[in-house]
mmCIF file of C-alpha atoms and ligand atoms in Angstrom:
data_model
loop_
_atom_site.group_PDB
_atom_site.id
_atom_site.type_symbol
_atom_site.label_atom_id
_atom_site.label_comp_id
_atom_site.label_asym_id
_atom_site.label_seq_id
_atom_site.Cartn_x
_atom_site.Cartn_y
_atom_site.Cartn_z
ATOM 1 C CA MET A 345 32.007 -17.585 -8.271
ATOM 2 C CA THR A 346 32.956 -16.073 -5.167
ATOM 3 C CA LYS A 347 30.327 -15.710 -2.471
ATOM 4 C CA VAL A 348 29.475 -12.536 -0.826
ATOM 5 C CA MET A 349 27.318 -11.629 2.021
ATOM 6 C CA ARG A 350 24.648 -9.042 1.662
ATOM 7 C CA SER A 351 22.394 -7.039 3.917
ATOM 8 C CA VAL A 352 18.910 -8.250 2.779
ATOM 9 C CA VAL A 353 15.549 -6.506 3.306
ATOM 10 C CA THR A 354 13.024 -8.727 4.496
ATOM 11 C CA GLY A 355 10.199 -6.696 5.918
ATOM 12 C CA VAL A 356 9.348 -3.347 5.597
ATOM 13 C CA GLY A 357 6.603 -1.287 7.585
ATOM 14 C CA GLY A 358 5.049 2.061 8.236
ATOM 15 C CA TYR A 359 3.398 3.971 11.039
ATOM 16 C CA LEU A 360 1.786 7.543 10.802
ATOM 17 C CA PRO A 361 -0.006 8.937 14.133
ATOM 18 C CA ASP A 362 -3.629 9.431 13.625
ATOM 19 C CA GLU A 363 -4.235 13.287 13.901
ATOM 20 C CA VAL A 364 -3.976 14.916 10.701
ATOM 21 C CA VAL A 365 -3.108 18.528 10.060
ATOM 22 C CA THR A 366 -4.415 20.349 6.925
ATOM 23 C CA ASN A 367 -3.017 23.293 5.305
ATOM 24 C CA ASN A 368 -6.068 25.097 6.170
ATOM 25 C CA ASP A 369 -5.705 24.122 9.720
ATOM 26 C CA LEU A 370 -2.426 25.739 9.915
ATOM 27 C CA ALA A 371 -3.853 28.868 7.818
ATOM 28 C CA GLN A 372 -5.878 29.500 11.041
ATOM 29 C CA ILE A 373 -2.481 29.836 13.032
ATOM 30 C CA VAL A 374 -0.151 31.638 10.498
ATOM 31 C CA ASP A 375 -0.702 33.769 7.580
ATOM 32 C CA THR A 376 -0.337 31.089 4.719
ATOM 33 C CA SER A 377 -2.763 29.468 2.463
ATOM 34 C CA ASP A 378 -3.634 25.791 0.833
ATOM 35 C CA GLU A 379 -3.085 27.342 -2.332
ATOM 36 C CA TRP A 380 0.606 28.442 -1.432
ATOM 37 C CA ILE A 381 1.438 25.789 0.263
ATOM 38 C CA VAL A 382 0.686 23.235 -2.228
ATOM 39 C CA GLU A 383 1.974 25.195 -5.424
ATOM 40 C CA ARG A 384 5.437 25.945 -3.649
ATOM 41 C CA THR A 385 5.827 22.344 -1.888
ATOM 42 C CA GLY A 386 2.914 19.741 -2.982
ATOM 43 C CA ILE A 387 2.278 19.513 0.449
ATOM 44 C CA ARG A 388 -1.575 18.881 1.646
ATOM 45 C CA GLN A 389 -1.350 17.727 5.062
ATOM 46 C CA ARG A 390 1.110 16.282 7.398
ATOM 47 C CA HIS A 391 0.411 13.623 10.488
ATOM 48 C CA ARG A 392 1.088 14.883 13.879
ATOM 49 C CA ALA A 393 1.990 12.569 17.307
ATOM 50 C CA GLY A 394 -0.140 13.173 20.208
ATOM 51 C CA PRO A 395 1.167 14.921 22.901
ATOM 52 C CA ASP A 396 1.869 11.399 25.044
ATOM 53 C CA GLN A 397 2.888 9.841 21.909
ATOM 54 C CA PRO A 398 7.221 9.941 22.169
ATOM 55 C CA VAL A 399 8.853 9.120 19.003
ATOM 56 C CA SER A 400 10.026 5.559 20.470
ATOM 57 C CA ASP A 401 5.894 4.832 19.846
ATOM 58 C CA LEU A 402 5.893 5.748 16.546
ATOM 59 C CA ALA A 403 9.232 3.776 15.965
ATOM 60 C CA VAL A 404 7.541 0.559 18.023
ATOM 61 C CA GLU A 405 4.909 0.388 15.669
ATOM 62 C CA ALA A 406 6.763 0.715 12.155
ATOM 63 C CA ALA A 407 8.998 -2.028 13.893
ATOM 64 C CA ARG A 408 6.257 -4.429 14.530
ATOM 65 C CA ARG A 409 5.097 -4.230 11.043
ATOM 66 C CA ALA A 410 7.971 -4.457 9.590
ATOM 67 C CA LEU A 411 8.985 -7.769 11.870
ATOM 68 C CA ALA A 412 5.833 -9.124 10.526
ATOM 69 C CA ALA A 413 6.144 -8.540 7.143
ATOM 70 C CA ALA A 414 9.758 -10.368 7.453
ATOM 71 C CA GLY A 415 8.077 -13.014 9.536
ATOM 72 C CA ARG A 416 10.311 -12.314 12.355
ATOM 73 C CA THR A 417 9.632 -11.405 16.110
ATOM 74 C CA PRO A 418 11.371 -9.341 18.478
ATOM 75 C CA GLU A 419 13.258 -12.414 19.724
ATOM 76 C CA ASP A 420 15.007 -12.599 16.588
ATOM 77 C CA VAL A 421 16.251 -8.903 16.736
ATOM 78 C CA ASP A 422 20.138 -8.559 17.651
ATOM 79 C CA LEU A 423 20.598 -4.999 16.489
ATOM 80 C CA ILE A 424 18.669 -1.723 16.321
ATOM 81 C CA ILE A 425 19.561 1.367 14.554
ATOM 82 C CA VAL A 426 17.157 4.209 14.485
ATOM 83 C CA GLY A 427 17.649 7.493 12.541
ATOM 84 C CA THR A 428 16.247 10.363 14.597
ATOM 85 C CA THR A 429 16.563 13.732 15.268
ATOM 86 C CA THR A 430 13.765 14.187 17.715
ATOM 87 C CA PRO A 431 14.432 11.910 20.478
ATOM 88 C CA ASP A 432 12.329 10.902 23.743
ATOM 89 C CA LEU A 433 15.112 11.965 25.997
ATOM 90 C CA THR A 434 18.635 13.212 25.452
ATOM 91 C CA PHE A 435 19.630 9.962 26.496
ATOM 92 C CA PRO A 436 19.492 6.644 26.279
ATOM 93 C CA ALA A 437 18.991 6.524 22.618
ATOM 94 C CA VAL A 438 15.599 5.828 21.184
ATOM 95 C CA ALA A 439 16.943 2.508 19.982
ATOM 96 C CA THR A 440 17.409 1.191 23.203
ATOM 97 C CA ILE A 441 13.911 2.443 24.303
ATOM 98 C CA VAL A 442 12.260 0.757 21.263
ATOM 99 C CA GLN A 443 14.223 -2.714 22.146
ATOM 100 C CA ARG A 444 12.729 -2.304 25.935
ATOM 101 C CA LYS A 445 9.155 -1.795 24.467
ATOM 102 C CA LEU A 446 9.638 -4.448 22.034
ATOM 103 C CA GLY A 447 11.198 -6.984 24.145
ATOM 104 C CA CYS A 448 14.397 -7.403 22.350
ATOM 105 C CA PRO A 449 17.175 -9.349 23.932
ATOM 106 C CA VAL A 450 20.442 -8.162 24.966
ATOM 107 C CA GLY A 451 22.085 -7.251 21.589
ATOM 108 C CA VAL A 452 23.099 -3.685 20.171
ATOM 109 C CA ALA A 453 21.509 -0.610 19.903
ATOM 110 C CA PHE A 454 21.812 3.026 19.226
ATOM 111 C CA ASP A 455 20.994 5.962 17.329
ATOM 112 C CA VAL A 456 22.202 7.981 14.186
ATOM 113 C CA GLN A 457 21.855 11.636 14.300
ATOM 114 C CA ALA A 458 22.071 12.822 10.416
ATOM 115 C CA VAL A 459 18.603 14.664 10.468
ATOM 116 C CA CYS A 460 16.752 14.082 7.072
ATOM 117 C CA SER A 461 19.632 11.870 5.588
ATOM 118 C CA GLY A 462 19.100 9.546 9.116
ATOM 119 C CA PHE A 463 17.794 6.740 7.602
ATOM 120 C CA VAL A 464 20.416 6.645 4.552
ATOM 121 C CA TYR A 465 23.060 6.931 7.082
ATOM 122 C CA ALA A 466 21.542 4.114 9.343
ATOM 123 C CA LEU A 467 20.958 1.744 6.487
ATOM 124 C CA SER A 468 24.589 2.066 5.465
ATOM 125 C CA THR A 469 25.819 1.858 9.309
ATOM 126 C CA ALA A 470 23.705 -1.368 9.550
ATOM 127 C CA ASP A 471 25.525 -3.007 6.374
ATOM 128 C CA GLY A 472 28.706 -2.810 8.389
ATOM 129 C CA PHE A 473 27.247 -5.518 10.900
ATOM 130 C CA VAL A 474 24.690 -7.419 9.115
ATOM 131 C CA ALA A 475 27.101 -8.067 5.495
ATOM 132 C CA ARG A 476 30.282 -8.739 8.512
ATOM 133 C CA GLY A 477 28.027 -11.803 9.823
ATOM 134 C CA ARG A 478 27.943 -9.573 13.276
ATOM 135 C CA SER A 479 24.096 -9.261 12.952
ATOM 136 C CA LYS A 480 21.374 -12.364 11.941
ATOM 137 C CA CYS A 481 18.613 -9.603 11.987
ATOM 138 C CA ALA A 482 18.812 -5.734 12.279
ATOM 139 C CA LEU A 483 15.798 -3.427 12.609
ATOM 140 C CA VAL A 484 16.716 -0.365 10.801
ATOM 141 C CA ILE A 485 14.289 2.712 11.669
ATOM 142 C CA GLY A 486 13.693 6.252 10.737
ATOM 143 C CA ALA A 487 11.062 8.002 13.225
ATOM 144 C CA GLU A 488 10.490 11.428 13.763
ATOM 145 C CA THR A 489 8.486 14.031 15.638
ATOM 146 C CA MET A 490 9.630 16.880 13.642
ATOM 147 C CA THR A 491 6.570 19.372 14.725
ATOM 148 C CA ARG A 492 8.116 19.199 18.039
ATOM 149 C CA LEU A 493 10.793 21.362 16.605
ATOM 150 C CA MET A 494 8.631 24.031 14.908
ATOM 151 C CA ASP A 495 8.418 27.528 15.612
ATOM 152 C CA TRP A 496 4.741 27.903 15.213
ATOM 153 C CA THR A 497 4.939 31.682 14.298
ATOM 154 C CA ASP A 498 7.239 30.688 11.314
ATOM 155 C CA ARG A 499 5.421 30.240 8.028
ATOM 156 C CA GLY A 500 8.669 29.307 6.332
ATOM 157 C CA THR A 501 8.887 26.437 8.295
ATOM 158 C CA CYS A 502 6.127 25.162 10.405
ATOM 159 C CA VAL A 503 3.771 24.202 7.512
ATOM 160 C CA LEU A 504 6.766 21.586 5.818
ATOM 161 C CA PHE A 505 7.338 18.963 8.047
ATOM 162 C CA GLY A 506 5.297 16.193 9.944
ATOM 163 C CA ASP A 507 5.602 13.123 12.130
ATOM 164 C CA GLY A 508 6.096 9.421 11.359
ATOM 165 C CA ALA A 509 8.179 6.008 11.386
ATOM 166 C CA GLY A 510 9.316 3.517 8.998
ATOM 167 C CA ALA A 511 11.202 0.636 9.829
ATOM 168 C CA LEU A 512 12.689 -2.075 7.671
ATOM 169 C CA VAL A 513 14.186 -5.595 8.859
ATOM 170 C CA LEU A 514 17.869 -6.425 7.492
ATOM 171 C CA GLU A 515 18.972 -10.111 7.221
ATOM 172 C CA PRO A 516 22.307 -11.753 5.796
ATOM 173 C CA GLY A 517 21.928 -13.411 2.607
ATOM 174 C CA GLU A 518 24.384 -14.857 0.126
ATOM 175 C CA GLY A 519 25.028 -13.690 -3.102
ATOM 176 C CA ASP A 520 27.451 -13.916 -5.842
ATOM 177 C CA GLY A 521 29.041 -10.337 -6.060
ATOM 178 C CA SER A 522 26.665 -9.223 -8.868
ATOM 179 C CA THR A 523 24.174 -6.866 -9.318
ATOM 180 C CA ALA A 524 21.391 -9.610 -9.515
ATOM 181 C CA ASP A 525 22.144 -10.033 -5.683
ATOM 182 C CA ARG A 526 19.577 -9.228 -3.540
ATOM 183 C CA GLY A 527 20.169 -6.669 -0.913
ATOM 184 C CA LEU A 528 22.234 -3.643 -0.526
ATOM 185 C CA LEU A 529 24.294 -3.152 -3.531
ATOM 186 C CA GLY A 530 25.875 0.292 -3.216
ATOM 187 C CA PHE A 531 25.519 3.678 -1.169
ATOM 188 C CA ALA A 532 27.416 7.198 -0.918
ATOM 189 C CA LEU A 533 27.461 9.069 1.961
ATOM 190 C CA ARG A 534 28.349 12.983 2.307
ATOM 191 C CA ALA A 535 28.441 15.847 4.934
ATOM 192 C CA ASP A 536 29.662 19.412 4.790
ATOM 193 C CA GLY A 537 29.455 21.001 7.940
ATOM 194 C CA THR A 538 30.347 24.724 6.604
ATOM 195 C CA LYS A 539 26.699 24.363 5.701
ATOM 196 C CA GLN A 540 25.522 24.649 9.351
ATOM 197 C CA ASP A 541 23.516 27.996 9.027
ATOM 198 C CA LEU A 542 21.282 26.884 6.347
ATOM 199 C CA LEU A 543 19.408 24.503 8.255
ATOM 200 C CA TYR A 544 19.547 23.839 12.233
ATOM 201 C CA VAL A 545 17.944 23.959 15.603
ATOM 202 C CA ASP A 546 18.838 26.951 18.055
ATOM 203 C CA GLY A 547 19.143 24.994 20.925
ATOM 204 C CA GLY A 548 20.656 21.822 22.655
ATOM 205 C CA VAL A 549 21.900 19.958 25.491
ATOM 206 C CA SER A 550 25.312 21.897 25.830
ATOM 207 C CA SER A 551 24.718 25.172 24.072
ATOM 208 C CA ASN A 552 21.403 26.704 25.900
ATOM 209 C CA GLY A 553 19.889 23.584 27.567
ATOM 210 C CA GLN A 554 16.816 24.477 25.166
ATOM 211 C CA ILE A 555 15.058 21.856 22.506
ATOM 212 C CA GLY A 556 14.794 25.029 20.621
ATOM 213 C CA HIS A 557 13.629 25.620 17.127
ATOM 214 C CA LEU A 558 14.062 24.503 13.475
ATOM 215 C CA ARG A 559 15.491 27.442 11.718
ATOM 216 C CA MET A 560 16.212 27.429 7.771
ATOM 217 C CA GLN A 561 16.995 29.317 4.868
ATOM 218 C CA GLY A 562 14.762 27.331 2.498
ATOM 219 C CA ASN A 563 15.800 29.034 -0.835
ATOM 220 C CA GLN A 564 19.505 27.950 -0.035
ATOM 221 C CA VAL A 565 18.777 24.739 1.267
ATOM 222 C CA PHE A 566 16.795 24.135 -2.185
ATOM 223 C CA ARG A 567 19.706 25.357 -4.234
ATOM 224 C CA HIS A 568 22.032 22.818 -2.513
ATOM 225 C CA ALA A 569 19.651 19.830 -2.664
ATOM 226 C CA VAL A 570 19.319 19.131 -6.247
ATOM 227 C CA VAL A 571 23.149 19.307 -7.079
ATOM 228 C CA ASN A 572 24.205 17.388 -4.194
ATOM 229 C CA ILE A 573 21.699 15.047 -4.351
ATOM 230 C CA SER A 574 22.310 13.999 -7.699
ATOM 231 C CA GLU A 575 26.318 13.674 -7.360
ATOM 232 C CA ALA A 576 25.486 11.244 -4.398
ATOM 233 C CA VAL A 577 22.813 9.327 -6.200
ATOM 234 C CA MET A 578 25.268 9.095 -9.120
ATOM 235 C CA ALA A 579 28.311 7.678 -6.594
ATOM 236 C CA ALA A 580 25.903 5.232 -5.102
ATOM 237 C CA ALA A 581 24.858 3.833 -8.352
ATOM 238 C CA GLY A 582 28.626 3.942 -9.631
ATOM 239 C CA ASP A 583 29.269 1.783 -6.183
ATOM 240 C CA ALA A 584 26.577 -0.641 -6.930
ATOM 241 C CA GLY A 585 27.745 -0.772 -10.329
ATOM 242 C CA ILE A 586 24.341 -0.264 -11.799
ATOM 243 C CA GLU A 587 23.234 2.463 -14.445
ATOM 244 C CA VAL A 588 20.467 5.026 -12.712
ATOM 245 C CA ALA A 589 18.282 3.892 -16.034
ATOM 246 C CA ASP A 590 18.493 0.463 -14.383
ATOM 247 C CA VAL A 591 16.412 1.506 -11.358
ATOM 248 C CA ASP A 592 13.019 -0.007 -10.865
ATOM 249 C CA TRP A 593 11.889 2.671 -8.262
ATOM 250 C CA PHE A 594 13.352 6.131 -7.191
ATOM 251 C CA ILE A 595 12.412 6.800 -3.421
ATOM 252 C CA PRO A 596 13.960 10.037 -2.474
ATOM 253 C CA HIS A 597 13.502 12.138 0.882
ATOM 254 C CA GLN A 598 10.131 13.463 0.776
ATOM 255 C CA ALA A 599 11.234 17.126 1.749
ATOM 256 C CA ASN A 600 9.268 19.002 -1.152
ATOM 257 C CA GLN A 601 7.713 18.043 -4.783
ATOM 258 C CA ARG A 602 9.715 20.379 -6.467
ATOM 259 C CA ILE A 603 13.137 19.019 -5.101
ATOM 260 C CA LEU A 604 11.887 15.340 -6.030
ATOM 261 C CA ASP A 605 10.708 16.751 -9.352
ATOM 262 C CA GLY A 606 13.957 18.531 -9.943
ATOM 263 C CA VAL A 607 16.194 15.739 -8.917
ATOM 264 C CA ALA A 608 14.432 13.212 -11.103
ATOM 265 C CA ARG A 609 14.700 15.575 -13.915
ATOM 266 C CA ARG A 610 18.314 16.020 -13.710
ATOM 267 C CA LEU A 611 18.898 12.184 -13.661
ATOM 268 C CA GLY A 612 16.582 11.369 -16.433
ATOM 269 C CA ILE A 613 14.257 9.274 -14.205
ATOM 270 C CA ASP A 614 10.626 8.924 -15.357
ATOM 271 C CA GLU A 615 8.111 10.599 -12.934
ATOM 272 C CA SER A 616 6.298 7.027 -13.083
ATOM 273 C CA LYS A 617 9.306 5.548 -11.380
ATOM 274 C CA VAL A 618 9.009 8.124 -8.481
ATOM 275 C CA ILE A 619 7.261 7.140 -5.031
ATOM 276 C CA SER A 620 6.129 10.419 -3.715
ATOM 277 C CA THR A 621 4.402 10.560 -0.683
ATOM 278 C CA VAL A 622 5.265 14.296 0.152
ATOM 279 C CA ALA A 623 1.425 15.419 -0.353
ATOM 280 C CA GLU A 624 0.005 12.950 2.412
ATOM 281 C CA HIS A 625 3.010 12.935 4.950
ATOM 282 C CA ALA A 626 4.846 16.426 4.292
ATOM 283 C CA ASN A 627 8.802 16.036 5.392
ATOM 284 C CA THR A 628 9.009 13.753 8.335
ATOM 285 C CA SER A 629 12.859 13.853 8.055
ATOM 286 C CA ALA A 630 14.614 10.417 8.792
ATOM 287 C CA ALA A 631 11.274 8.608 8.459
ATOM 288 C CA SER A 632 10.233 9.829 4.754
ATOM 289 C CA ILE A 633 12.210 6.982 3.047
ATOM 290 C CA PRO A 634 11.168 4.296 4.796
ATOM 291 C CA LEU A 635 7.682 5.304 5.114
ATOM 292 C CA ALA A 636 7.188 5.781 1.368
ATOM 293 C CA LEU A 637 9.200 2.567 0.829
ATOM 294 C CA ALA A 638 6.420 0.976 2.924
ATOM 295 C CA LYS A 639 3.622 2.800 1.068
ATOM 296 C CA GLY A 640 4.968 1.542 -2.585
ATOM 297 C CA VAL A 641 5.239 -2.018 -0.936
ATOM 298 C CA GLU A 642 1.931 -2.356 0.779
ATOM 299 C CA ASP A 643 0.361 -0.860 -2.271
ATOM 300 C CA GLY A 644 1.742 -3.146 -4.620
ATOM 301 C CA ARG A 645 4.054 -1.324 -7.247
ATOM 302 C CA ILE A 646 7.145 -2.140 -5.461
ATOM 303 C CA LYS A 647 7.788 -6.078 -5.635
ATOM 304 C CA PRO A 648 10.504 -7.914 -4.407
ATOM 305 C CA GLY A 649 13.544 -8.227 -6.858
ATOM 306 C CA ASP A 650 13.047 -4.199 -7.512
ATOM 307 C CA VAL A 651 15.913 -2.192 -7.776
ATOM 308 C CA LEU A 652 15.283 0.829 -5.409
ATOM 309 C CA LEU A 653 17.271 3.783 -5.477
ATOM 310 C CA MET A 654 17.035 5.762 -2.257
ATOM 311 C CA GLU A 655 18.406 9.729 -1.495
ATOM 312 C CA ALA A 656 18.341 12.114 1.074
ATOM 313 C CA MET A 657 19.680 15.652 2.308
ATOM 314 C CA GLY A 658 19.203 17.432 5.599
ATOM 315 C CA GLY A 659 20.667 19.621 8.153
ATOM 316 C CA GLY A 660 24.717 19.466 8.587
ATOM 317 C CA LEU A 661 24.620 19.510 5.636
ATOM 318 C CA THR A 662 24.530 15.664 5.331
ATOM 319 C CA TRP A 663 23.261 13.819 2.411
ATOM 320 C CA GLY A 664 23.444 10.163 0.499
ATOM 321 C CA ALA A 665 22.101 7.812 -1.519
ATOM 322 C CA CYS A 666 22.109 3.846 -1.510
ATOM 323 C CA VAL A 667 20.850 1.119 -4.054
ATOM 324 C CA VAL A 668 18.846 -2.061 -2.683
ATOM 325 C CA ARG A 669 17.724 -4.969 -4.583
ATOM 326 C CA LEU A 670 14.654 -5.625 -2.749
HETATM 327 N N1 ACO B 1578 2.948 30.738 2.899
HETATM 328 C C1 ACO B 1578 2.689 31.870 2.426
HETATM 329 N N2 ACO B 1578 3.827 32.737 2.142
HETATM 330 C C2 ACO B 1578 5.418 32.311 2.716
HETATM 331 C C3 ACO B 1578 5.202 30.951 3.478
HETATM 332 C C4 ACO B 1578 3.899 30.455 3.531
HETATM 333 N N3 ACO B 1578 3.819 29.315 4.391
HETATM 334 N N4 ACO B 1578 6.475 30.988 3.484
HETATM 335 C C5 ACO B 1578 7.110 31.564 3.056
HETATM 336 N N5 ACO B 1578 6.274 32.650 2.299
HETATM 337 C C6 ACO B 1578 6.764 33.547 1.842
HETATM 338 C C7 ACO B 1578 8.168 34.260 2.392
HETATM 339 O O1 ACO B 1578 7.802 35.319 3.483
HETATM 340 C C8 ACO B 1578 8.598 35.427 1.051
HETATM 341 O O2 ACO B 1578 7.860 36.560 0.947
HETATM 342 P P1 ACO B 1578 8.480 37.704 0.641
HETATM 343 O O3 ACO B 1578 8.804 37.644 -0.671
HETATM 344 O O4 ACO B 1578 7.430 38.977 0.893
HETATM 345 O O5 ACO B 1578 9.533 37.934 1.805
HETATM 346 C C9 ACO B 1578 8.041 34.566 -0.195
HETATM 347 O O6 ACO B 1578 7.243 33.644 0.516
HETATM 348 C C10 ACO B 1578 9.097 33.580 -0.713
HETATM 349 O O7 ACO B 1578 9.996 32.967 0.160
HETATM 350 P P2 ACO B 1578 11.261 31.939 -0.167
HETATM 351 O O8 ACO B 1578 11.595 31.436 0.686
HETATM 352 O O9 ACO B 1578 11.884 32.509 -1.442
HETATM 353 O O10 ACO B 1578 10.220 30.964 -0.767
HETATM 354 P P3 ACO B 1578 10.336 29.766 -1.828
HETATM 355 O O11 ACO B 1578 9.814 29.524 -3.446
HETATM 356 O O12 ACO B 1578 12.027 29.584 -1.575
HETATM 357 O O13 ACO B 1578 9.391 28.648 -0.948
HETATM 358 C C11 ACO B 1578 10.143 26.989 0.293
HETATM 359 C C12 ACO B 1578 9.851 28.176 0.371
HETATM 360 C C13 ACO B 1578 8.750 26.131 0.256
HETATM 361 C C14 ACO B 1578 10.815 26.564 2.091
HETATM 362 C C15 ACO B 1578 11.534 26.316 -0.610
HETATM 363 O O14 ACO B 1578 12.329 27.002 -0.333
HETATM 364 C C16 ACO B 1578 11.875 24.859 -0.298
HETATM 365 O O15 ACO B 1578 11.028 24.477 -0.424
HETATM 366 N N6 ACO B 1578 13.053 24.813 0.344
HETATM 367 C C17 ACO B 1578 13.439 23.470 0.525
HETATM 368 C C18 ACO B 1578 13.591 23.334 2.082
HETATM 369 C C19 ACO B 1578 13.098 22.150 2.442
HETATM 370 O O16 ACO B 1578 12.549 21.502 1.736
HETATM 371 N N7 ACO B 1578 13.871 21.949 3.600
HETATM 372 C C20 ACO B 1578 13.188 20.785 4.185
HETATM 373 C C21 ACO B 1578 14.488 20.457 5.065
HETATM 374 S S1 ACO B 1578 16.054 19.935 3.830
HETATM 375 C C22 ACO B 1578 15.632 18.481 3.252
HETATM 376 O O17 ACO B 1578 15.289 17.820 3.542
HETATM 377 C C23 ACO B 1578 15.759 18.830 1.587
#
């Protein structure tokens, strides 16, 4: 049988900053309530990075934990891809800052900007290096400080987001090309730039020179999310050669419990197979999938050999899904 190279996940790690902001804390600054937020989103709290804690610090902590889980050290890392939309600086990339802070040798390091879909995009991009033998040990990180982009007078957005980072280590592993192989089995990525107005930040380096604030037409985003994500999930499952029914764990981007439930229902996935962290983490954009994966691995639910289905949608609009056997 023909041998194929797969990108195998050998370690995962997550990191959340210490400060917890509850819904009641937010009700002190905008006209909202714990009851409204829980009912409409499922969110109960979010973590917020300290003022002197740039996103690279969150990424480094998650990366350290993923490397320890993989039994690797920073010296082994030859590729770092960070999915983020909230970099420390306009440049250099967060990935190169992480490389310096971890003490990794000269290698390849860059960021991927696909907002909430950043992790799915970063993982699929890393596969192009690892499965082609161009990286022996890659760090794929989703890291965000979304609270820095909030307009704290806009109750329609500021209650939804939080900060955090998640990382995984990818290494090449030989398979026989079947769905029994460990590693990334398939993916589907999508973008539709005509939907920019639904979700964007109203500032940037080459427009007004400001950082800007996140702006969203929440109900419109919601409407697109369930349909778009379901299509990408089916395409990724087809690419992997599996049925959605074969999936052990569904690890969606954690935007809103109602979106998670809507997608799972549409795909016929039982809620017992869904990893949900939205109540404790809120929406951490590109960090949410690896954070949820890390939680499921740490609490013993997700085990080696399990088939994972991950999906996300975010600003752009961008969306996508991937299938991994752990
Ligand atoms: N507290 C109290 N009332 C609020 C709040 C709040 N935090 N936010 C909005 N409202 C009010 C609105 O002002 C509006 O009042 P009005 O009728 O007097 O004008 C009312 O609630 C209904 O507003 P809608 O926006 O229609 O409420 P909806 O049920 O759609 O819920 C929400 C809003 C939670 C944002 C929802 O649309 C949503 O979750 N959308 C998905 C967006 C999302 O998750 N984006 C994340 C990024 S993209 C991604 O990750 C998929």
